[in-house]
Coordinates of C-alpha atoms in Angstrom, one line a residue:
M1 CA -51.4 10.9 -29.6
R2 CA -53.8 13.7 -30.0
R3 CA -55.8 14.3 -26.8
V4 CA -55.3 13.5 -23.1
L5 CA -57.8 14.0 -20.3
I6 CA -56.6 14.6 -16.7
V7 CA -59.1 13.9 -13.9
K8 CA -58.1 15.7 -10.7
L9 CA -61.1 17.3 -9.1
S10 CA -59.8 18.7 -5.7
S11 CA -58.6 19.9 -3.4
L12 CA -56.4 23.0 -3.8
G13 CA -53.1 21.4 -2.8
D14 CA -53.8 18.2 -4.7
V15 CA -54.7 20.1 -7.9
I16 CA -51.5 22.2 -7.7
H17 CA -49.4 19.1 -7.1
A18 CA -50.7 17.5 -10.3
M19 CA -49.9 20.6 -12.5
P20 CA -46.4 19.4 -13.5
V21 CA -47.9 16.6 -15.5
V22 CA -49.1 19.0 -18.1
A23 CA -45.5 20.2 -18.8
D24 CA -44.2 16.6 -18.8
L25 CA -46.9 15.6 -21.3
R26 CA -46.1 18.5 -23.6
A27 CA -42.4 17.7 -23.6
A28 CA -42.9 14.0 -24.2
L29 CA -45.8 14.4 -26.8
P30 CA -45.3 17.6 -28.8
G31 CA -48.6 18.9 -30.1
V32 CA -50.8 17.0 -27.6
C33 CA -54.0 18.6 -26.4
I34 CA -54.6 18.3 -22.7
D35 CA -58.0 18.8 -21.1
W36 CA -58.7 18.7 -17.3
V37 CA -61.8 17.9 -15.2
V38 CA -61.9 19.8 -11.9
E39 CA -64.2 21.3 -9.3
P40 CA -65.4 24.8 -10.4
G41 CA -63.7 26.5 -7.4
F42 CA -60.3 25.4 -8.8
A43 CA -61.1 25.9 -12.5
P44 CA -59.7 29.4 -12.7
L45 CA -56.4 28.2 -11.4
V46 CA -56.2 25.3 -13.9
R47 CA -56.9 27.7 -16.7
R48 CA -53.7 29.5 -15.8
V49 CA -51.6 26.5 -16.5
E50 CA -49.5 26.8 -19.6
G51 CA -50.6 24.2 -22.2
I52 CA -54.0 23.5 -20.9
G53 CA -56.8 23.0 -23.5
E54 CA -60.3 22.8 -22.1
V55 CA -61.1 22.9 -18.4
I56 CA -64.3 21.0 -17.7
D57 CA -66.1 22.0 -14.5
C58 CA -67.5 19.1 -12.4
A59 CA -69.4 20.3 -9.3
Q60 CA -69.6 17.0 -7.4
R61 CA -69.3 18.6 -4.0
R62 CA -72.4 20.8 -4.7
W63 CA -74.3 18.2 -6.5
R64 CA -74.1 15.8 -3.6
K65 CA -76.0 18.2 -1.4
R66 CA -79.0 18.5 -3.7
W67 CA -78.6 15.4 -5.9
W68 CA -82.4 14.8 -6.2
T69 CA -83.3 18.3 -7.6
A70 CA -84.1 19.0 -11.2
D71 CA -81.5 21.8 -11.5
V72 CA -78.7 19.4 -10.4
Q73 CA -79.8 16.7 -12.8
R74 CA -79.7 19.2 -15.7
E75 CA -76.2 20.3 -14.6
K76 CA -75.0 16.8 -14.5
Q77 CA -76.4 16.1 -18.0
A78 CA -74.7 19.2 -19.3
F79 CA -71.5 18.1 -17.7
R80 CA -71.7 14.7 -19.3
A81 CA -72.4 16.2 -22.7
R82 CA -69.3 18.4 -22.4
L83 CA -67.1 15.6 -21.1
Q84 CA -68.1 13.4 -24.0
Q85 CA -67.6 16.1 -26.6
H86 CA -64.2 14.7 -27.5
R87 CA -62.7 11.2 -27.7
Y88 CA -59.5 10.8 -25.7
D89 CA -56.5 8.7 -26.5
V90 CA -55.6 8.6 -22.8
V91 CA -57.6 9.4 -19.6
L92 CA -55.5 9.8 -16.5
D93 CA -57.3 9.5 -13.1
L94 CA -54.7 11.3 -10.9
Q95 CA -57.1 11.5 -7.9
G96 CA -57.3 7.9 -7.0
L97 CA -60.9 8.1 -5.5
T98 CA -64.2 6.4 -6.6
K99 CA -65.7 9.7 -7.5
S100 CA -62.8 10.5 -9.9
A101 CA -62.8 7.0 -11.3
L102 CA -66.5 7.3 -12.2
V103 CA -65.8 10.6 -14.0
A104 CA -63.0 9.0 -15.9
R105 CA -65.3 6.1 -16.8
Q106 CA -67.8 8.5 -18.4
A107 CA -65.2 10.0 -20.7
R108 CA -65.3 8.7 -24.2
T109 CA -62.0 7.2 -25.7
T110 CA -60.8 6.5 -29.1
P111 CA -61.0 2.9 -30.2
E112 CA -57.4 2.3 -28.9
G113 CA -57.8 4.7 -26.0
L114 CA -57.3 3.7 -22.4
R115 CA -58.2 4.9 -19.0
Y116 CA -55.4 4.7 -16.3
A117 CA -55.6 4.8 -12.6
L118 CA -53.4 4.4 -9.6
G119 CA -53.3 0.7 -8.6
N120 CA -52.3 1.0 -5.0
R121 CA -52.3 3.4 -1.9
T122 CA -49.1 5.5 -1.4
D123 CA -48.0 6.6 2.1
G124 CA -50.2 9.3 3.5
S125 CA -52.5 9.5 0.5
G126 CA -56.2 8.8 0.0
W127 CA -57.0 5.9 -2.4
E128 CA -60.0 3.8 -3.0
A129 CA -59.9 0.3 -4.6
P130 CA -62.7 0.9 -7.1
T131 CA -60.4 3.2 -9.0
R132 CA -58.3 0.1 -9.9
W133 CA -61.4 -1.8 -11.1
L134 CA -63.0 1.0 -13.0
A135 CA -59.9 1.8 -15.1
D136 CA -58.7 -0.1 -18.1
R137 CA -55.2 -0.3 -16.6
A138 CA -53.9 0.3 -13.1
I139 CA -50.4 1.5 -12.4
T140 CA -48.6 0.4 -9.2
L141 CA -46.1 2.9 -7.7
A142 CA -43.7 2.8 -4.9
P143 CA -45.6 3.5 -1.7
H144 CA -43.1 6.1 -0.4
I145 CA -43.3 8.8 -2.9
H146 CA -43.8 12.6 -3.0
V147 CA -47.3 13.7 -4.2
V148 CA -45.8 15.6 -7.1
D149 CA -43.7 12.7 -8.2
R150 CA -46.6 10.3 -7.8
S151 CA -48.7 12.1 -10.5
R152 CA -45.7 12.6 -12.7
Q153 CA -44.6 9.0 -12.5
M154 CA -48.1 7.6 -13.1
A155 CA -48.5 9.7 -16.2
A156 CA -45.0 8.7 -17.4
E157 CA -45.8 5.0 -16.8
A158 CA -49.1 5.3 -18.7
L159 CA -47.7 6.9 -21.7
G160 CA -44.3 5.3 -21.9
Y161 CA -41.8 8.2 -21.3
A162 CA -39.3 8.9 -18.5
V163 CA -39.7 11.7 -15.9
S164 CA -37.0 14.2 -16.4
G165 CA -35.9 17.3 -14.5
P166 CA -37.5 19.2 -11.7
P167 CA -41.3 19.7 -11.8
H168 CA -42.5 22.7 -13.8
F169 CA -46.0 23.9 -12.8
G170 CA -46.5 26.3 -15.6
L171 CA -48.5 28.7 -13.4
R172 CA -48.1 32.4 -14.0
A173 CA -49.4 35.5 -12.4
R174 CA -50.7 38.3 -14.8
V175 CA -48.9 41.1 -12.9
V176 CA -45.2 42.0 -13.1
P177 CA -43.6 42.4 -9.6
S178 CA -42.2 45.8 -8.9
P179 CA -38.5 45.7 -8.2
Q180 CA -39.0 48.4 -5.6
A181 CA -41.5 46.4 -3.7
R182 CA -40.5 44.3 -0.6
T183 CA -43.6 42.4 0.4
L184 CA -43.6 39.0 2.2
V185 CA -46.8 37.1 2.5
F186 CA -47.6 35.3 5.8
V187 CA -49.8 32.3 5.1
H188 CA -51.1 31.9 8.7
G189 CA -54.3 30.1 8.0
T190 CA -55.0 26.4 7.4
S191 CA -57.9 24.0 7.7
R192 CA -56.5 22.3 10.8
D193 CA -55.6 24.0 14.0
D194 CA -52.8 21.6 14.8
K195 CA -51.0 22.9 11.7
L196 CA -50.9 26.5 12.9
W197 CA -47.8 28.4 13.9
P198 CA -48.1 30.4 17.2
E199 CA -49.3 34.0 16.7
A200 CA -46.4 35.2 18.9
H201 CA -43.9 33.8 16.5
W202 CA -45.7 35.5 13.5
I203 CA -45.6 38.8 15.3
A204 CA -41.9 38.6 16.4
F205 CA -40.9 37.4 12.9
G206 CA -42.9 40.2 11.3
Q207 CA -41.3 42.9 13.6
S208 CA -37.9 41.7 12.6
L209 CA -38.7 41.8 8.9
V210 CA -40.2 45.3 9.2
Q211 CA -37.0 46.6 10.8
R212 CA -35.3 45.4 7.6
G213 CA -37.7 47.3 5.3
W214 CA -40.3 44.6 4.5
R215 CA -44.0 44.9 4.4
I216 CA -46.2 42.0 5.5
A217 CA -49.2 40.8 3.6
L218 CA -51.9 38.8 5.5
P219 CA -54.4 37.0 3.4
Q220 CA -57.6 35.7 5.0
A221 CA -60.4 33.3 3.8
S222 CA -62.7 33.2 6.9
E223 CA -63.7 35.2 9.8
E224 CA -61.4 33.3 12.0
E225 CA -58.4 34.0 9.7
A226 CA -59.5 37.7 9.4
Q227 CA -59.4 38.1 13.2
R228 CA -56.0 36.4 13.4
A229 CA -54.6 38.6 10.6
E230 CA -55.8 41.7 12.5
R231 CA -54.1 40.5 15.7
I232 CA -50.8 39.8 13.9
A233 CA -51.0 43.2 12.1
A234 CA -51.6 44.9 15.5
G235 CA -48.6 43.2 17.0
V236 CA -46.3 43.8 14.0
G237 CA -47.5 47.4 13.4
A238 CA -50.6 48.1 11.3
A239 CA -48.8 50.6 9.2
S240 CA -46.4 48.0 7.9
C241 CA -49.0 45.3 7.1
D242 CA -51.5 44.8 4.3
L243 CA -54.6 42.9 5.2
W244 CA -55.8 41.4 1.9
P245 CA -59.5 41.1 1.4
R246 CA -61.1 37.8 0.7
M247 CA -60.7 36.9 -3.0
G248 CA -61.0 34.1 -5.5
L249 CA -58.1 32.0 -6.6
D250 CA -57.8 33.9 -9.8
A251 CA -57.2 37.2 -8.1
L252 CA -55.0 35.5 -5.4
V253 CA -52.6 34.2 -8.0
D254 CA -52.0 37.8 -9.2
W255 CA -51.7 39.3 -5.7
M256 CA -49.3 36.6 -4.5
G257 CA -47.4 36.6 -7.7
G258 CA -46.7 40.3 -7.2
T259 CA -44.8 39.8 -4.0
Q260 CA -41.3 38.8 -3.2
G261 CA -41.8 35.7 -1.1
V262 CA -44.1 33.6 1.1
V263 CA -43.7 32.0 4.6
G264 CA -46.6 29.8 5.4
V265 CA -48.0 26.8 7.2
D266 CA -48.9 23.6 5.4
S267 CA -51.8 24.7 3.4
G268 CA -53.1 25.2 -0.2
L269 CA -51.8 28.8 -0.3
S270 CA -48.3 27.6 0.6
H271 CA -48.4 25.1 -2.2
L272 CA -49.5 27.9 -4.5
A273 CA -46.4 29.8 -3.5
V274 CA -44.3 26.8 -4.7
A275 CA -46.2 26.7 -8.0
L276 CA -45.6 30.4 -8.6
D277 CA -41.8 29.8 -8.0
L278 CA -41.6 32.3 -5.2
P279 CA -39.0 32.2 -2.4
H280 CA -40.8 30.2 0.2
V281 CA -40.5 28.7 3.6
Q282 CA -43.2 26.1 4.5
L283 CA -43.8 25.3 8.1
Y284 CA -44.6 21.8 9.3
N285 CA -45.7 20.6 12.8
F286 CA -45.7 17.0 11.6
P287 CA -43.2 14.8 9.8
T288 CA -45.0 15.0 6.4
A289 CA -42.8 17.5 4.6
W290 CA -41.2 14.7 2.6
R291 CA -44.6 14.0 1.0
T292 CA -46.0 17.4 0.2
G293 CA -43.3 20.0 0.9
P294 CA -40.5 21.6 -1.3
L295 CA -37.7 19.1 -1.8
P296 CA -34.0 19.8 -2.7
E297 CA -34.2 17.2 -5.4
H298 CA -37.0 19.2 -7.1
G299 CA -34.4 21.9 -7.7
H300 CA -35.8 24.4 -5.2
A301 CA -33.0 26.0 -3.4
H302 CA -35.2 29.0 -2.9
Q303 CA -38.0 26.9 -1.4
V304 CA -37.6 24.8 1.8
S305 CA -39.5 23.2 4.5
V306 CA -38.8 23.5 8.3
G307 CA -40.0 21.6 11.3
G308 CA -41.6 18.2 11.1
D309 CA -41.5 16.5 14.4
R310 CA -42.5 19.6 16.4
V311 CA -43.6 23.2 16.0
P312 CA -40.7 25.1 14.2
A313 CA -38.8 27.5 16.4
L314 CA -38.7 31.1 15.4
E315 CA -35.0 31.0 14.9
E316 CA -35.3 28.1 12.4
V317 CA -37.9 30.0 10.4
E318 CA -35.8 33.2 10.4
S319 CA -32.7 31.3 9.3
A320 CA -34.6 29.4 6.5
W321 CA -36.0 32.7 5.2
Q322 CA -32.6 34.2 4.9
R323 CA -31.3 31.1 3.0
V324 CA -34.1 31.1 0.5
A325 CA -34.0 34.8 0.0
V326 CA -30.3 34.8 -0.8
A327 CA -30.7 31.8 -3.0
R328 CA -33.2 33.8 -5.1
G329 CA -31.1 37.0 -5.0
V330 CA -33.4 38.8 -2.7
S331 CA -32.0 40.7 0.3
P332 CA -33.5 39.2 3.4

């Protein structure tokens, strides 16, 4: 086994959830080279993963908007040339969509090489039947499975090894956290309003933390999130809050990696906190934490989910933060 290609194009949370496959492959197949096809926006993040070989940008989202133009056609030709530069012993379509299956189909394999795809829909996930038909072999998994376990189990079934131990994301920040710093990140923004936590709760929680010597970091990726961050900072006390500027994922990994913990709603940045192995409380307004949130069986005593059937109460979040901080040796 010389070379494996992972196809996982997007989105942020999905890309993060697939990262432990790299560590699994390296443990099972010493010396293997692992390449990854991903949307350009997430490529800087994948390049941070320990053990990754080449990261191949595939700008399908942008190409769809201007597919008829000469520039896009040239970009697609360049992508195919780079994709087909190597022959792969195994191609793993971990996305399970038609768009990813078509990318996997374009990759070149060795004479004995095979393309693998997910053969069925799992609970709460997106899946399209053409992935099964375009692959050389389709792998059927138990429908009720965590998204991290789904990718790990599929890769293990394809290459004939057993999944062992908690997931290792292999993602590292370039900065070394200061032992004197006490900064907690509030991930308050998400793509869906029904996943938000009430601003009054953020403010009350922030005020309680500030009284115990914490600073609050407030990232923002849009004008709406910037305005919310300003309101939270005003309520907590602007002198005790840091409003982070908008930044790319590469910089965000470093900034978040230099903090001492994260509390956040169900979003890509919260999943990034898990991958960075930070003390983390993830807030759920819906009963989906079993599928995407931190799990005890993943070995994360310092990472938990709260809520599920309703908006988490302030007291629940405060209690959860104290538990994960103590589990990691951080004074809450």
